[in-house]
Tab-separated table of C-alpha atoms in Angstrom:
chain	number	residue	atom	x	y	z
A	1172	MET	CA	44.281	83.556	40.467
A	1173	THR	CA	44.401	81.955	36.903
A	1174	SER	CA	46.296	78.673	36.800
A	1175	ARG	CA	49.031	77.929	34.447
A	1176	TRP	CA	46.878	75.368	32.632
A	1177	GLU	CA	44.086	77.988	32.165
A	1178	ARG	CA	46.796	80.295	30.478
A	1179	ILE	CA	48.218	77.864	28.103
A	1180	ALA	CA	45.060	75.799	27.356
A	1181	PRO	CA	44.105	78.174	24.434
A	1182	LEU	CA	47.320	77.109	22.701
A	1183	THR	CA	46.110	73.550	22.242
A	1184	GLY	CA	44.361	74.943	19.250
A	1185	VAL	CA	47.697	75.965	17.567
A	1186	LEU	CA	49.227	72.669	18.450
A	1187	ALA	CA	46.323	70.698	17.051
A	1188	VAL	CA	46.307	72.502	13.700
A	1189	ALA	CA	50.087	72.291	13.513
A	1190	ILE	CA	50.158	68.660	14.122
A	1191	ILE	CA	47.361	67.834	11.742
A	1192	VAL	CA	48.933	69.914	9.016
A	1193	LEU	CA	52.296	68.413	9.460
A	1194	THR	CA	50.865	64.899	9.392
A	1195	PHE	CA	49.194	65.493	6.027
A	1196	THR	CA	51.946	67.348	4.409
A	1197	VAL	CA	55.205	66.060	5.926
A	1198	VAL	CA	54.915	62.892	7.925
A	1199	SER	CA	52.487	61.154	5.568
A	1200	GLY	CA	54.194	62.800	2.471
A	1201	SER	CA	53.195	62.001	-1.132
A	1202	THR	CA	51.024	58.955	-1.306
A	1203	PRO	CA	49.602	57.067	-4.283
A	1204	ASP	CA	46.714	58.472	-6.214
A	1205	THR	CA	43.604	56.509	-6.303
A	1206	LYS	CA	43.982	56.522	-10.151
A	1207	ASP	CA	46.996	54.463	-9.721
A	1208	SER	CA	46.862	50.774	-10.141
A	1209	ALA	CA	46.230	48.441	-7.153
A	1210	GLU	CA	49.624	47.005	-7.519
A	1211	LYS	CA	51.322	50.407	-7.247
A	1212	ILE	CA	49.257	51.383	-4.091
A	1213	PHE	CA	50.029	47.977	-2.573
A	1214	ALA	CA	53.818	48.174	-3.205
A	1215	PHE	CA	53.942	51.742	-1.740
A	1216	TYR	CA	52.393	50.660	1.647
A	1217	GLN	CA	54.490	47.582	1.592
A	1218	LYS	CA	57.481	49.851	1.395
A	1219	HIS	CA	56.319	52.627	3.640
A	1220	ARG	CA	54.101	50.852	6.082
A	1221	ASP	CA	55.829	51.991	9.332
A	1222	ARG	CA	55.855	55.596	8.292
A	1223	GLN	CA	52.224	55.684	7.224
A	1224	MET	CA	51.145	53.814	10.456
A	1225	GLY	CA	53.148	56.425	12.344
A	1226	ALA	CA	51.235	59.297	10.441
A	1227	ALA	CA	47.854	57.619	11.633
A	1228	PHE	CA	48.999	57.805	15.297
A	1229	ILE	CA	50.299	61.280	15.048
A	1230	LEU	CA	47.160	62.413	13.509
A	1231	SER	CA	45.220	60.935	16.572
A	1232	ILE	CA	47.405	63.285	18.797
A	1233	GLY	CA	46.259	66.316	16.829
A	1234	ALA	CA	42.733	65.247	17.098
A	1235	ALA	CA	42.909	64.692	20.792
A	1236	LEU	CA	44.355	68.325	21.185
A	1237	LEU	CA	41.333	69.606	19.080
A	1238	ILE	CA	39.020	68.187	21.892
A	1239	PHE	CA	40.905	70.136	24.463
A	1240	PHE	CA	40.768	73.334	22.423
A	1241	SER	CA	37.020	72.784	21.880
A	1242	GLY	CA	36.455	72.724	25.493
A	1243	THR	CA	38.549	75.960	26.067
A	1244	LEU	CA	36.609	77.542	23.174
A	1245	ARG	CA	33.269	76.713	24.701
A	1246	GLY	CA	34.281	78.073	28.069
A	1247	ALA	CA	35.401	81.380	26.458
A	1248	LEU	CA	32.169	81.813	24.386
A	1249	ALA	CA	30.051	80.915	27.322
A	1250	LEU	CA	31.294	83.964	29.331
A	1251	ALA	CA	28.876	86.158	27.633
A	1252	PRO	CA	26.173	87.356	30.121
A	1253	ALA	CA	23.476	85.441	28.158
A	1254	ARG	CA	25.071	81.899	27.950
A	1255	GLY	CA	23.419	80.654	24.867
A	1256	ARG	CA	23.457	77.543	22.644
A	1257	LEU	CA	26.161	78.751	20.243
A	1258	ALA	CA	28.923	77.956	22.590
A	1259	SER	CA	27.718	74.351	22.868
A	1260	VAL	CA	27.246	74.170	18.968
A	1261	ALA	CA	30.856	75.294	18.443
A	1262	PHE	CA	32.019	72.761	21.006
A	1263	GLY	CA	30.052	69.975	19.290
A	1264	GLY	CA	31.547	70.914	15.942
A	1265	GLY	CA	34.938	70.564	17.447
A	1266	ILE	CA	34.008	67.191	18.983
A	1267	ALA	CA	32.650	66.071	15.609
A	1268	SER	CA	35.642	67.181	13.832
A	1269	ALA	CA	37.943	65.428	16.223
A	1270	ALA	CA	36.078	62.213	15.744
A	1271	GLY	CA	36.268	62.536	11.964
A	1272	PHE	CA	40.029	62.897	12.322
A	1273	PHE	CA	40.022	59.776	14.389
A	1274	VAL	CA	38.115	57.950	11.750
A	1275	ALA	CA	40.497	59.261	9.015
A	1276	GLY	CA	43.440	58.052	11.161
A	1277	THR	CA	41.761	54.632	11.572
A	1278	VAL	CA	41.188	54.144	7.848
A	1279	HIS	CA	44.838	55.266	7.089
A	1280	LEU	CA	46.180	52.891	9.608
A	1281	ALA	CA	44.278	50.003	8.051
A	1282	LEU	CA	45.571	51.238	4.653
A	1283	ALA	CA	49.097	51.212	5.928
A	1284	ASP	CA	48.712	47.810	7.458
A	1285	SER	CA	47.210	46.392	4.201
A	1286	GLY	CA	50.840	46.616	2.895
A	1287	LYS	CA	51.702	43.753	5.142
A	1288	ARG	CA	48.463	41.845	5.872
A	1289	GLY	CA	46.313	42.678	2.719
A	1290	THR	CA	46.235	42.355	-1.026
A	1291	PRO	CA	46.482	44.815	-3.811
A	1292	ALA	CA	42.627	44.882	-4.112
A	1293	VAL	CA	42.265	45.577	-0.430
A	1294	ALA	CA	44.842	48.321	-0.511
A	1295	GLN	CA	43.123	50.013	-3.473
A	1296	THR	CA	39.627	49.809	-1.597
A	1297	LEU	CA	41.098	51.325	1.485
A	1298	ALA	CA	42.985	53.912	-0.562
A	1299	TYR	CA	39.602	55.137	-1.944
A	1300	LEU	CA	38.244	55.387	1.491
A	1301	ASP	CA	41.245	57.237	2.685
A	1302	ASP	CA	40.987	59.745	-0.077
A	1303	ASN	CA	37.310	60.505	0.840
A	1304	THR	CA	37.408	61.105	4.555
A	1305	TYR	CA	37.404	64.849	4.303
A	1306	LEU	CA	33.780	65.218	5.178
A	1307	ALA	CA	34.201	63.313	8.340
A	1308	PHE	CA	36.296	66.107	9.850
A	1309	GLY	CA	35.853	69.090	7.513
A	1310	ALA	CA	32.228	69.515	8.302
A	1311	GLY	CA	32.843	69.624	12.130
A	1312	ILE	CA	35.533	72.272	11.703
A	1313	GLY	CA	32.911	74.378	9.530
A	1314	VAL	CA	30.301	74.024	12.226
A	1315	MET	CA	32.794	75.097	14.969
A	1316	ALA	CA	33.860	78.180	12.984
A	1317	LEU	CA	30.473	79.188	11.986
A	1318	ALA	CA	28.907	78.799	15.457
A	1319	GLY	CA	31.954	80.428	16.948
A	1320	GLY	CA	32.040	83.323	14.554
A	1321	ILE	CA	28.200	84.042	15.123
A	1322	SER	CA	28.618	83.844	18.752
A	1323	ILE	CA	31.541	86.382	18.581
A	1324	VAL	CA	29.523	88.762	16.481
A	1325	ARG	CA	26.754	88.658	19.033
A	1326	THR	CA	28.554	88.809	22.294
A	1327	ARG	CA	32.001	90.313	21.384
A	1328	VAL	CA	33.820	88.157	23.768
A	1329	VAL	CA	36.695	88.566	21.477
A	1330	PRO	CA	37.438	91.179	18.655
A	1331	LEU	CA	34.655	91.385	16.152
A	1332	TRP	CA	36.867	90.498	13.141
A	1333	LEU	CA	37.561	87.060	14.455
A	1334	GLY	CA	33.799	86.441	14.400
A	1335	ILE	CA	33.611	87.542	10.758
A	1336	VAL	CA	36.525	85.223	9.742
A	1337	GLY	CA	34.828	82.455	11.539
A	1338	ILE	CA	31.468	82.999	9.711
A	1339	VAL	CA	33.178	83.260	6.288
A	1340	GLY	CA	35.274	80.275	6.853
A	1341	GLY	CA	32.317	78.068	8.264
A	1342	VAL	CA	29.919	79.025	5.519
A	1343	ALA	CA	32.521	78.416	2.742
A	1344	THR	CA	33.302	74.897	4.119
A	1345	PHE	CA	29.758	73.922	2.943
A	1346	THR	CA	30.047	75.269	-0.556
A	1347	PRO	CA	32.029	74.219	-3.706
A	1348	LEU	CA	34.880	76.181	-2.066
A	1349	GLY	CA	34.853	73.725	0.802
A	1350	PHE	CA	38.597	73.103	0.764
A	1351	PHE	CA	39.391	76.785	1.062
A	1352	GLY	CA	36.756	77.167	3.652
A	1353	PHE	CA	38.404	74.321	5.591
A	1354	LEU	CA	41.753	76.069	5.535
A	1355	LEU	CA	40.281	79.398	6.618
A	1356	SER	CA	38.389	77.798	9.509
A	1357	ALA	CA	41.639	75.975	10.494
A	1358	LEU	CA	43.289	79.389	10.446
A	1359	TRP	CA	40.531	80.758	12.521
A	1360	ILE	CA	41.197	78.128	15.170
A	1361	VAL	CA	44.849	79.235	15.282
A	1362	MET	CA	43.948	82.968	15.491
A	1363	MET	CA	41.299	82.233	18.268
A	1364	SER	CA	43.873	80.015	20.132
A	1365	VAL	CA	46.334	82.958	20.105
A	1366	ALA	CA	43.766	85.565	20.908
A	1367	LEU	CA	42.502	83.634	23.834
A	1368	ALA	CA	45.838	82.992	25.166
A	1369	VAL	CA	47.075	86.582	24.890
A	1370	ARG	CA	44.040	88.398	26.085
A	1371	PRO	CA	41.224	86.998	28.310
A	1372	PRO	CA	37.731	87.405	26.600
A	1373	GLN	CA	36.026	90.703	27.197
A	1374	VAL	CA	32.226	90.601	27.317
A	1375	ALA	CA	30.560	93.559	25.642
A	1376	GLY	CA	27.116	92.337	24.751
A	1377	THR	CA	24.054	90.726	26.369
A	1378	THR	CA	22.465	89.332	23.140
A	1379	VAL	CA	20.591	86.043	23.675
A	1380	ASP	CA	21.074	83.274	20.969
């Protein structure tokens, strides 16, 4: 009999994406641009230190949930008769992305704390780092979507169109359209999360990776 956890585990993907998106768009809000003066950046984090530190911790929750979803995804992809490497690659991409989000959260935490313990120069330096952590988590999401998409196309553990979306999003992440590829890959996680929760994977192929 399927346990309650096994039924709801796929939804960790929806929760992870929702928390991460809300952190960047709502909780963190509008932060200074790196083109702003060091004094302006420092003043902002002096005023909004607690809120920005909270955003860093909330982001870490989303990253932790992404790890749980990565494990669920690997389990679903590995249900194919020929259990190949793509399931492990997709899992690795998810873990790499979660680690990237933890790094991004750590940098943002230091930036927020600089409003109390740092100087304008320190705040500006950390702001540059904070504004350029995308690759740390974006690349992992791309790998997860790409490997997961290829696995789905080859094994049909879920509907084929989900595999195509994953491949397109994953490939685009590593092109000049990287931001849009990242968004599509994140949307793919949501769709996979719902698909795995609503309907257990159906194996139709026996292709070896």
